[in-house]
Amino acid sequence: MNTLSDLLEALPALPLFPLPNTVLFPGALLPLHVFEPRYRAMVTDVLKTHRSMAIVMITNERPMDAHGHPEIAQVAGLGTIVDHTELPGGRFNILLRGRVRVRLSELSFEPPYRRASAEVLVPQDEEITQSELSALVSTATAFAQFVRERDRGFEFRLPRDAKPALLADLCAHHLVLDARERQAILETLSPRARVRRVAEVLAMQRHTLMPGGRDLN
């Protein structure tokens, strides 16, 4: 992965890809099939330039402005296209790698897609105790095994030697079920608080989904 200096070109007018129930975390991979004309145009543009866009969660589906755009979160995951395939009719399959968290300040709309000025949210420098890390690893491993017992095709393994903050992000991306919770975790800038929160959420999910547990909804 390149250093963050390669993102400087993208930040002043970062293309936005609003999606329902989708959050992109740093370090995670997100495959997307792009078929809408405005987003086909966006992918074409970013492939010619900085290859970056923000995956931003739609927080309210109802049109909220004169252009009919839905409301979106102010914190998003900036991703870089690391692989793509152009398909018949101008569609794309793309693979994004999450790079950083960004805070968005949306710009005046210039068709065909939305853009924002983006500020990189630098992680806080915090010490995470071994007990906190162990709790995250334990709950993530247990929940992944719980899912695997019910879906043999499911695969998720914690990367070795990854920093705790990255582990929390990857666990949230792959294992946290509720999109609103994933967005809240994305907006949690304290690595220590994020590690704790992901561990608590995964423990609760497993408890809830066990026979006799209450429904998540």
Coordinates of N, CA and C in Angstrom, one line a residue:
M1 N 0.8 -1.2 0.0 CA 0.0 0.0 0.0 C 0.9 1.2 0.0
N2 N 0.5 2.3 -0.8 CA 1.3 3.5 -0.8 C 1.1 4.2 0.5
T3 N 2.1 5.2 0.7 CA 1.9 6.1 1.8 C 0.7 7.0 1.6
L4 N 0.3 7.7 2.7 CA -0.9 8.5 2.6 C -0.7 9.7 1.7
S5 N 0.6 10.0 1.3 CA 0.8 11.2 0.5 C 0.1 11.0 -0.9
D6 N -0.1 9.8 -1.3 CA -0.8 9.6 -2.6 C -2.3 10.0 -2.6
L7 N -2.8 10.3 -1.4 CA -4.2 10.6 -1.3 C -4.4 12.1 -1.4
L8 N -3.4 12.9 -1.3 CA -3.5 14.4 -1.3 C -4.3 14.9 -2.5
E9 N -4.1 14.3 -3.6 CA -4.8 14.8 -4.8 C -6.3 14.6 -4.7
A10 N -6.7 13.5 -4.0 CA -8.1 13.2 -3.9 C -8.9 14.0 -2.9
L11 N -8.2 14.5 -1.8 CA -9.0 15.0 -0.7 C -9.8 16.3 -0.9
P12 N -9.3 17.2 -1.8 CA -10.1 18.5 -2.0 C -11.5 18.3 -2.6
A13 N -11.6 17.3 -3.4 CA -12.9 17.0 -4.1 C -13.1 15.5 -4.2
L14 N -13.2 14.8 -3.1 CA -13.3 13.4 -3.1 C -14.6 12.9 -3.6
P15 N -14.7 12.0 -4.6 CA -15.9 11.5 -5.1 C -16.6 10.6 -4.0
L16 N -17.9 10.7 -3.9 CA -18.7 10.0 -2.9 C -19.5 8.9 -3.5
F17 N -19.5 7.7 -2.9 CA -20.3 6.6 -3.4 C -21.2 6.3 -2.2
P18 N -22.4 6.9 -2.1 CA -23.3 6.6 -1.0 C -23.9 5.2 -1.2
L19 N -24.0 4.4 -0.1 CA -24.6 3.1 -0.2 C -25.3 2.9 1.1
P20 N -26.5 2.2 1.1 CA -27.1 1.8 2.3 C -26.4 0.6 3.0
N21 N -26.3 0.7 4.3 CA -25.8 -0.4 5.1 C -24.4 -0.9 4.7
T22 N -23.6 0.1 4.2 CA -22.2 -0.3 3.8 C -21.3 0.7 4.5
V23 N -20.2 0.1 5.1 CA -19.2 0.9 5.8 C -17.9 0.2 5.4
L24 N -16.9 1.1 5.0 CA -15.6 0.6 4.6 C -14.6 1.0 5.7
F25 N -13.9 0.0 6.2 CA -12.9 0.3 7.2 C -11.5 0.3 6.7
P26 N -10.5 1.0 7.3 CA -9.1 1.0 6.9 C -8.6 -0.5 6.9
G27 N -7.9 -0.9 5.9 CA -7.4 -2.2 5.8 C -8.3 -3.3 5.2
A28 N -9.6 -3.0 5.1 CA -10.5 -4.0 4.6 C -10.6 -3.9 3.1
L29 N -11.1 -5.0 2.5 CA -11.4 -5.0 1.0 C -12.9 -5.0 0.8
L30 N -13.3 -4.3 -0.2 CA -14.7 -4.2 -0.5 C -14.9 -4.4 -2.0
P31 N -15.5 -5.5 -2.5 CA -15.8 -5.6 -3.9 C -17.2 -5.0 -4.2
L32 N -17.3 -4.3 -5.3 CA -18.5 -3.6 -5.7 C -18.7 -3.9 -7.2
H33 N -20.0 -4.0 -7.5 CA -20.5 -4.1 -8.9 C -21.1 -2.7 -9.2
V34 N -20.5 -2.0 -10.2 CA -21.0 -0.6 -10.4 C -21.7 -0.6 -11.8
F35 N -23.0 -0.2 -11.7 CA -23.9 -0.3 -12.8 C -24.6 1.0 -13.1
E36 N -24.9 1.9 -12.1 CA -25.6 3.1 -12.3 C -24.7 4.1 -13.2
P37 N -25.3 4.8 -14.2 CA -24.5 5.6 -15.0 C -23.6 6.6 -14.3
R38 N -24.2 7.3 -13.2 CA -23.4 8.3 -12.5 C -22.2 7.7 -11.8
Y39 N -22.3 6.5 -11.3 CA -21.2 5.9 -10.7 C -20.2 5.2 -11.7
R40 N -20.7 4.8 -12.8 CA -19.8 4.3 -13.9 C -18.9 5.5 -14.3
A41 N -19.5 6.7 -14.4 CA -18.8 7.9 -14.8 C -17.7 8.2 -13.7
M42 N -18.1 8.0 -12.4 CA -17.2 8.3 -11.3 C -16.0 7.3 -11.3
V43 N -16.3 6.0 -11.5 CA -15.2 5.1 -11.6 C -14.3 5.4 -12.8
T44 N -14.8 5.7 -13.9 CA -14.0 6.1 -15.1 C -13.1 7.3 -14.7
D45 N -13.7 8.3 -14.0 CA -12.9 9.5 -13.7 C -11.8 9.1 -12.7
V46 N -12.1 8.4 -11.6 CA -11.1 8.1 -10.6 C -10.0 7.2 -11.1
L47 N -10.3 6.3 -12.1 CA -9.3 5.4 -12.6 C -8.3 6.2 -13.4
K48 N -8.7 7.4 -14.0 CA -7.8 8.2 -14.7 C -7.0 9.1 -13.9
T49 N -7.3 9.2 -12.6 CA -6.6 10.2 -11.7 C -6.1 9.5 -10.5
H50 N -6.7 9.7 -9.3 CA -6.1 9.3 -8.0 C -6.6 7.9 -7.6
R51 N -7.6 7.3 -8.2 CA -8.2 6.0 -8.0 C -8.9 5.9 -6.6
S52 N -9.2 7.0 -6.0 CA -9.8 7.0 -4.7 C -11.2 7.5 -4.7
M53 N -12.0 7.0 -3.7 CA -13.4 7.5 -3.5 C -13.8 7.2 -2.0
A54 N -14.8 7.9 -1.6 CA -15.3 7.6 -0.2 C -16.6 6.7 -0.3
I55 N -16.6 5.6 0.4 CA -17.8 4.8 0.6 C -18.5 5.4 1.9
V56 N -19.6 6.0 1.7 CA -20.3 6.7 2.7 C -21.7 6.1 2.9
M57 N -22.0 5.9 4.2 CA -23.3 5.2 4.4 C -24.5 6.2 4.3
I58 N -25.5 5.8 3.7 CA -26.8 6.6 3.6 C -27.5 6.4 5.0
T59 N -27.8 7.5 5.6 CA -28.4 7.5 6.9 C -29.9 7.7 6.9
N60 N -30.4 8.3 5.8 CA -31.8 8.5 5.6 C -32.1 8.4 4.1
E61 N -32.9 7.4 3.7 CA -33.1 7.1 2.3 C -34.0 8.2 1.6
R62 N -34.7 8.9 2.4 CA -35.6 9.9 1.7 C -34.8 11.1 1.2
P63 N -35.2 11.6 0.0 CA -34.4 12.8 -0.6 C -34.4 13.9 0.4
M64 N -33.2 14.5 0.6 CA -33.0 15.5 1.6 C -32.6 16.9 1.0
D65 N -32.4 17.0 -0.3 CA -32.1 18.3 -0.9 C -32.8 18.4 -2.3
A66 N -32.5 19.5 -2.9 CA -33.1 19.9 -4.2 C -32.8 18.9 -5.3
H67 N -31.7 18.2 -5.1 CA -31.2 17.3 -6.1 C -31.7 15.8 -5.9
G68 N -32.5 15.7 -4.8 CA -33.0 14.3 -4.5 C -32.0 13.4 -3.9
H69 N -31.0 14.0 -3.3 CA -30.0 13.2 -2.7 C -30.4 12.8 -1.2
P70 N -30.1 11.5 -0.9 CA -30.4 11.1 0.5 C -29.3 11.7 1.5
E71 N -29.7 11.7 2.7 CA -28.7 12.1 3.8 C -27.6 11.1 4.0
I72 N -26.4 11.5 4.2 CA -25.3 10.6 4.3 C -24.5 11.0 5.6
A73 N -23.7 10.0 6.0 CA -22.9 10.2 7.2 C -21.8 11.2 6.9
Q74 N -21.3 11.8 8.0 CA -20.2 12.8 7.8 C -18.9 12.2 7.9
V75 N -18.8 11.0 8.5 CA -17.5 10.2 8.5 C -17.7 9.0 7.6
A76 N -16.6 8.8 6.8 CA -16.7 7.8 5.8 C -15.3 7.1 5.7
G77 N -15.3 6.0 5.0 CA -14.0 5.3 4.7 C -13.6 5.7 3.3
L78 N -12.3 6.2 3.2 CA -11.7 6.4 1.9 C -11.1 5.1 1.4
G79 N -11.4 4.8 0.2 CA -10.9 3.5 -0.4 C -10.2 3.8 -1.7
T80 N -9.2 3.0 -2.0 CA -8.5 3.1 -3.3 C -8.8 1.9 -4.1
I81 N -9.1 2.1 -5.4 CA -9.3 0.9 -6.3 C -8.0 0.2 -6.5
V82 N -7.9 -1.1 -6.1 CA -6.7 -1.9 -6.3 C -6.9 -2.9 -7.4
D83 N -8.1 -3.1 -7.9 CA -8.3 -4.0 -9.0 C -9.7 -3.6 -9.6
H84 N -9.8 -3.8 -10.9 CA -11.1 -3.5 -11.6 C -11.2 -4.3 -12.9
T85 N -12.4 -4.5 -13.3 CA -12.7 -5.2 -14.6 C -13.8 -4.4 -15.2
E86 N -13.6 -3.9 -16.5 CA -14.6 -3.2 -17.2 C -15.5 -4.3 -17.9
L87 N -16.8 -4.1 -17.8 CA -17.8 -5.1 -18.3 C -18.6 -4.5 -19.4
P88 N -19.3 -5.3 -20.2 CA -20.1 -4.8 -21.3 C -21.1 -3.7 -20.8
G89 N -21.3 -2.7 -21.6 CA -22.3 -1.7 -21.3 C -21.7 -0.6 -20.3
G90 N -20.4 -0.6 -20.1 CA -19.8 0.4 -19.3 C -19.8 0.1 -17.8
R91 N -20.3 -1.1 -17.4 CA -20.3 -1.4 -16.0 C -18.9 -1.8 -15.5
F92 N -18.7 -1.9 -14.2 CA -17.4 -2.2 -13.7 C -17.6 -3.2 -12.5
N93 N -16.7 -4.1 -12.3 CA -16.4 -4.7 -11.0 C -15.2 -4.1 -10.5
I94 N -15.2 -3.6 -9.3 CA -14.0 -2.9 -8.7 C -13.8 -3.6 -7.3
L95 N -12.5 -3.5 -6.9 CA -12.1 -3.9 -5.6 C -11.5 -2.7 -4.9
L96 N -12.1 -2.3 -3.8 CA -11.5 -1.2 -3.0 C -10.8 -1.7 -1.8
R97 N -9.7 -1.0 -1.5 CA -9.0 -1.2 -0.2 C -9.2 0.0 0.7
G98 N -9.7 -0.2 1.9 CA -9.9 0.9 2.8 C -8.6 1.5 3.2
R99 N -8.5 2.8 3.2 CA -7.2 3.4 3.5 C -7.3 4.2 4.9
V100 N -8.2 5.1 5.0 CA -8.3 6.0 6.1 C -9.7 6.4 6.4
R101 N -10.0 6.8 7.6 CA -11.2 7.5 8.0 C -11.1 9.0 7.5
V102 N -12.2 9.5 7.0 CA -12.3 10.9 6.6 C -13.5 11.5 7.1
R103 N -13.4 12.8 7.4 CA -14.6 13.6 7.7 C -14.9 14.5 6.5
L104 N -16.2 14.4 6.1 CA -16.6 15.0 4.8 C -17.3 16.4 5.0
S105 N -17.0 17.3 4.1 CA -17.7 18.5 4.0 C -18.2 18.6 2.6
E106 N -19.5 18.3 2.4 CA -19.9 18.1 1.0 C -19.9 19.5 0.2
L107 N -19.4 19.3 -1.0 CA -19.3 20.5 -1.9 C -20.6 20.7 -2.7
S108 N -20.8 21.8 -3.3 CA -21.9 22.1 -4.2 C -21.9 21.0 -5.3
F109 N -23.1 20.6 -5.6 CA -23.3 19.4 -6.5 C -23.0 19.8 -7.9
E110 N -22.1 19.0 -8.5 CA -21.7 19.1 -9.9 C -22.0 17.8 -10.5
P111 N -23.0 17.6 -11.4 CA -23.4 16.3 -11.9 C -22.2 15.7 -12.6
P112 N -22.1 14.3 -12.6 CA -23.3 13.5 -12.3 C -23.2 12.9 -10.8
Y113 N -22.1 13.2 -10.1 CA -22.0 12.5 -8.8 C -21.6 13.5 -7.7
R114 N -21.8 13.1 -6.4 CA -21.5 14.0 -5.3 C -20.0 14.0 -5.0
R115 N -19.5 15.1 -4.4 CA -18.1 15.2 -4.0 C -18.1 15.9 -2.7
A116 N -17.0 15.8 -2.0 CA -16.8 16.4 -0.7 C -15.3 16.8 -0.5
S117 N -15.1 17.8 0.2 CA -13.8 18.1 0.8 C -13.6 17.1 2.0
A118 N -12.5 16.5 2.0 CA -12.3 15.4 3.0 C -11.0 15.7 3.9
E119 N -11.2 15.5 5.2 CA -10.1 15.6 6.1 C -9.8 14.3 6.7
V120 N -8.6 13.9 6.6 CA -8.1 12.6 7.2 C -8.2 12.6 8.7
L121 N -8.9 11.7 9.3 CA -9.0 11.6 10.7 C -7.8 10.7 11.3
V122 N -6.8 11.4 11.8 CA -5.6 10.7 12.3 C -6.0 10.0 13.6
P123 N -5.6 8.7 13.7 CA -5.9 7.9 15.0 C -5.2 8.5 16.2
Q124 N -5.8 8.4 17.3 CA -5.1 8.8 18.5 C -4.1 7.8 18.9
D125 N -3.0 8.3 19.6 CA -2.0 7.4 20.0 C -2.3 6.9 21.5
E126 N -2.7 5.7 21.6 CA -3.1 5.1 22.9 C -2.5 3.8 23.1
E127 N -2.3 3.5 24.3 CA -1.8 2.1 24.7 C -3.0 1.2 24.9
I128 N -3.0 0.1 24.3 CA -4.1 -0.9 24.5 C -3.5 -2.1 25.3
T129 N -4.1 -2.4 26.4 CA -3.6 -3.5 27.3 C -3.7 -4.9 26.6
Q130 N -2.9 -5.8 27.1 CA -3.0 -7.1 26.6 C -4.4 -7.8 26.9
S131 N -4.9 -7.4 28.1 CA -6.3 -8.0 28.4 C -7.3 -7.5 27.4
E132 N -7.2 -6.2 27.0 CA -8.2 -5.7 26.1 C -8.0 -6.4 24.7
L133 N -6.8 -6.5 24.3 CA -6.5 -7.2 23.0 C -7.0 -8.7 23.1
S134 N -6.7 -9.3 24.2 CA -7.1 -10.7 24.3 C -8.6 -10.9 24.2
A135 N -9.3 -9.9 24.8 CA -10.8 -10.0 24.8 C -11.3 -9.8 23.4
L136 N -10.7 -8.9 22.6 CA -11.1 -8.8 21.2 C -10.8 -10.0 20.4
V137 N -9.6 -10.6 20.5 CA -9.3 -11.8 19.8 C -10.2 -13.0 20.2
S138 N -10.4 -13.1 21.4 CA -11.3 -14.2 21.9 C -12.7 -14.1 21.4
T139 N -13.3 -12.9 21.5 CA -14.7 -12.8 21.1 C -14.8 -12.9 19.5
A140 N -13.8 -12.4 18.8 CA -13.8 -12.4 17.4 C -13.7 -13.9 16.9
T141 N -12.8 -14.6 17.5 CA -12.5 -16.0 17.1 C -13.8 -16.8 17.4
A142 N -14.4 -16.6 18.6 CA -15.6 -17.4 18.9 C -16.8 -17.0 18.0
F143 N -16.9 -15.8 17.7 CA -18.1 -15.4 16.8 C -17.8 -16.0 15.4
A144 N -16.6 -15.9 14.9 CA -16.3 -16.4 13.5 C -16.5 -17.9 13.5
Q145 N -16.1 -18.6 14.6 CA -16.4 -20.0 14.6 C -17.9 -20.3 14.7
F146 N -18.6 -19.5 15.4 CA -20.1 -19.7 15.5 C -20.7 -19.5 14.1
V147 N -20.3 -18.5 13.3 CA -20.8 -18.4 12.0 C -20.4 -19.5 11.1
R148 N -19.1 -19.9 11.2 CA -18.6 -21.0 10.3 C -19.3 -22.3 10.5
E149 N -19.8 -22.6 11.7 CA -20.5 -23.8 12.0 C -21.9 -23.8 11.3
R150 N -22.4 -22.6 10.9 CA -23.6 -22.5 10.2 C -23.5 -22.2 8.8
D151 N -22.3 -21.8 8.4 CA -22.0 -21.5 7.0 C -20.6 -21.9 6.7
R152 N -20.5 -23.1 6.1 CA -19.1 -23.6 5.9 C -18.3 -22.8 4.9
G153 N -19.0 -22.0 4.1 CA -18.2 -21.2 3.2 C -17.7 -19.9 3.8
F154 N -18.0 -19.6 5.0 CA -17.5 -18.4 5.6 C -16.1 -18.5 6.1
E155 N -15.3 -17.5 5.7 CA -13.9 -17.5 6.1 C -13.5 -16.2 6.6
F156 N -12.9 -16.2 7.8 CA -12.3 -15.0 8.4 C -11.3 -15.4 9.4
R157 N -10.1 -14.9 9.1 CA -9.0 -15.2 10.1 C -8.3 -13.8 10.4
L158 N -7.9 -13.7 11.7 CA -7.3 -12.5 12.2 C -5.8 -12.5 11.6
P159 N -5.4 -11.4 11.0 CA -4.0 -11.3 10.5 C -3.0 -11.3 11.6
R160 N -1.9 -12.0 11.4 CA -0.9 -12.0 12.5 C -0.2 -10.7 12.5
D161 N 0.2 -10.3 13.7 CA 1.1 -9.2 14.0 C 0.4 -7.9 13.6
A162 N -0.9 -7.8 13.4 CA -1.6 -6.6 13.1 C -1.7 -5.8 14.4
K163 N -1.7 -4.5 14.2 CA -1.9 -3.6 15.4 C -3.4 -3.8 15.9
P164 N -3.6 -3.6 17.2 CA -4.9 -3.8 17.7 C -6.0 -2.9 17.0
A165 N -5.7 -1.7 16.7 CA -6.7 -0.8 16.0 C -7.1 -1.4 14.7
L166 N -6.1 -2.0 13.9 CA -6.5 -2.6 12.6 C -7.3 -3.9 12.9
L167 N -6.9 -4.7 13.9 CA -7.7 -5.8 14.2 C -9.2 -5.5 14.5
A168 N -9.4 -4.4 15.3 CA -10.7 -4.0 15.6 C -11.5 -3.6 14.3
D169 N -10.8 -2.9 13.4 CA -11.5 -2.5 12.2 C -11.8 -3.7 11.3
L170 N -10.9 -4.6 11.2 CA -11.2 -5.8 10.3 C -12.3 -6.6 10.9
C171 N -12.3 -6.8 12.3 CA -13.4 -7.5 12.9 C -14.8 -6.8 12.7
A172 N -14.7 -5.5 12.8 CA -16.0 -4.7 12.6 C -16.5 -4.9 11.2
H173 N -15.6 -4.8 10.2 CA -15.9 -4.9 8.8 C -16.5 -6.3 8.5
H174 N -15.9 -7.3 9.0 CA -16.3 -8.7 8.6 C -17.4 -9.3 9.5
L175 N -17.4 -8.9 10.8 CA -18.2 -9.7 11.8 C -19.3 -8.9 12.4
V176 N -19.3 -7.6 12.5 CA -20.4 -6.8 13.1 C -21.5 -6.8 12.1
L177 N -22.7 -7.2 12.6 CA -23.9 -7.4 11.7 C -24.6 -6.1 11.4
D178 N -24.8 -5.3 12.4 CA -25.7 -4.1 12.3 C -24.9 -3.0 11.6
A179 N -25.4 -2.4 10.5 CA -24.7 -1.4 9.8 C -24.6 -0.1 10.6
R180 N -25.6 0.2 11.4 CA -25.5 1.4 12.2 C -24.4 1.3 13.3
E181 N -24.2 0.0 13.8 CA -23.1 -0.2 14.7 C -21.8 -0.1 14.0
R182 N -21.7 -0.6 12.8 CA -20.4 -0.5 12.1 C -20.1 1.0 11.9
Q183 N -21.1 1.8 11.5 CA -20.8 3.2 11.3 C -20.4 3.9 12.6
A184 N -21.0 3.5 13.7 CA -20.6 4.1 15.0 C -19.2 3.7 15.4
I185 N -18.8 2.5 15.0 CA -17.4 2.0 15.2 C -16.4 2.8 14.4
L186 N -16.8 3.0 13.1 CA -16.0 3.8 12.2 C -15.8 5.2 12.8
E187 N -16.8 5.8 13.4 CA -16.7 7.1 14.0 C -16.0 7.2 15.4
T188 N -15.7 6.0 15.9 CA -15.0 5.9 17.2 C -13.5 6.1 16.9
L189 N -12.9 7.3 17.2 CA -11.6 7.6 16.8 C -10.5 7.1 17.8
S190 N -11.0 6.8 19.0 CA -10.0 6.2 20.0 C -9.8 4.8 19.8
P191 N -8.6 4.3 19.4 CA -8.4 2.9 19.2 C -8.7 2.0 20.4
R192 N -8.4 2.5 21.6 CA -8.8 1.7 22.8 C -10.3 1.5 22.9
A193 N -11.0 2.6 22.7 CA -12.5 2.5 22.8 C -13.0 1.6 21.7
R194 N -12.4 1.7 20.5 CA -12.8 0.9 19.4 C -12.6 -0.6 19.7
V195 N -11.5 -0.9 20.2 CA -11.2 -2.3 20.6 C -12.2 -2.9 21.5
R196 N -12.5 -2.1 22.6 CA -13.4 -2.5 23.6 C -14.8 -2.6 23.0
R197 N -15.2 -1.7 22.2 CA -16.6 -1.7 21.6 C -16.8 -2.9 20.7
V198 N -15.8 -3.2 19.8 CA -16.0 -4.3 18.9 C -16.1 -5.6 19.7
A199 N -15.2 -5.8 20.8 CA -15.3 -7.0 21.6 C -16.6 -7.1 22.2
E200 N -17.2 -6.0 22.8 CA -18.5 -6.1 23.4 C -19.6 -6.4 22.4
V201 N -19.6 -5.8 21.2 CA -20.6 -6.1 20.2 C -20.6 -7.5 19.8
L202 N -19.4 -8.1 19.6 CA -19.3 -9.5 19.1 C -19.7 -10.4 20.2
A203 N -19.4 -10.1 21.4 CA -19.9 -11.0 22.5 C -21.4 -11.0 22.6
M204 N -22.0 -9.8 22.5 CA -23.4 -9.7 22.5 C -24.1 -10.4 21.3
Q205 N -23.5 -10.2 20.1 CA -24.1 -10.9 19.0 C -24.1 -12.4 19.2
R206 N -23.0 -13.0 19.6 CA -23.0 -14.4 19.8 C -24.0 -14.9 20.9
H207 N -24.1 -14.1 22.0 CA -25.0 -14.4 23.0 C -26.5 -14.4 22.5
T208 N -26.7 -13.3 21.7 CA -28.1 -13.1 21.1 C -28.5 -14.2 20.2
L209 N -27.5 -14.7 19.4 CA -27.8 -15.6 18.3 C -27.8 -17.1 18.8
M210 N -27.3 -17.3 20.0 CA -27.3 -18.7 20.5 C -28.7 -19.1 20.8
P211 N -29.0 -20.4 20.7 CA -30.3 -20.9 21.0 C -30.8 -20.4 22.4
G212 N -32.0 -19.8 22.3 CA -32.5 -19.2 23.6 C -32.2 -17.7 23.8
G213 N -31.3 -17.2 22.9 CA -31.0 -15.8 23.0 C -32.1 -15.0 22.4
R214 N -32.1 -13.7 22.7 CA -33.1 -12.8 22.1 C -32.7 -12.4 20.7
D215 N -33.7 -12.0 19.9 CA -33.6 -11.6 18.5 C -32.8 -10.3 18.5
L216 N -31.8 -10.2 17.5 CA -31.1 -9.0 17.4 C -32.0 -7.8 17.0
N217 N -33.1 -8.1 16.4 CA -34.0 -7.0 16.0 C -34.9 -6.7 17.1

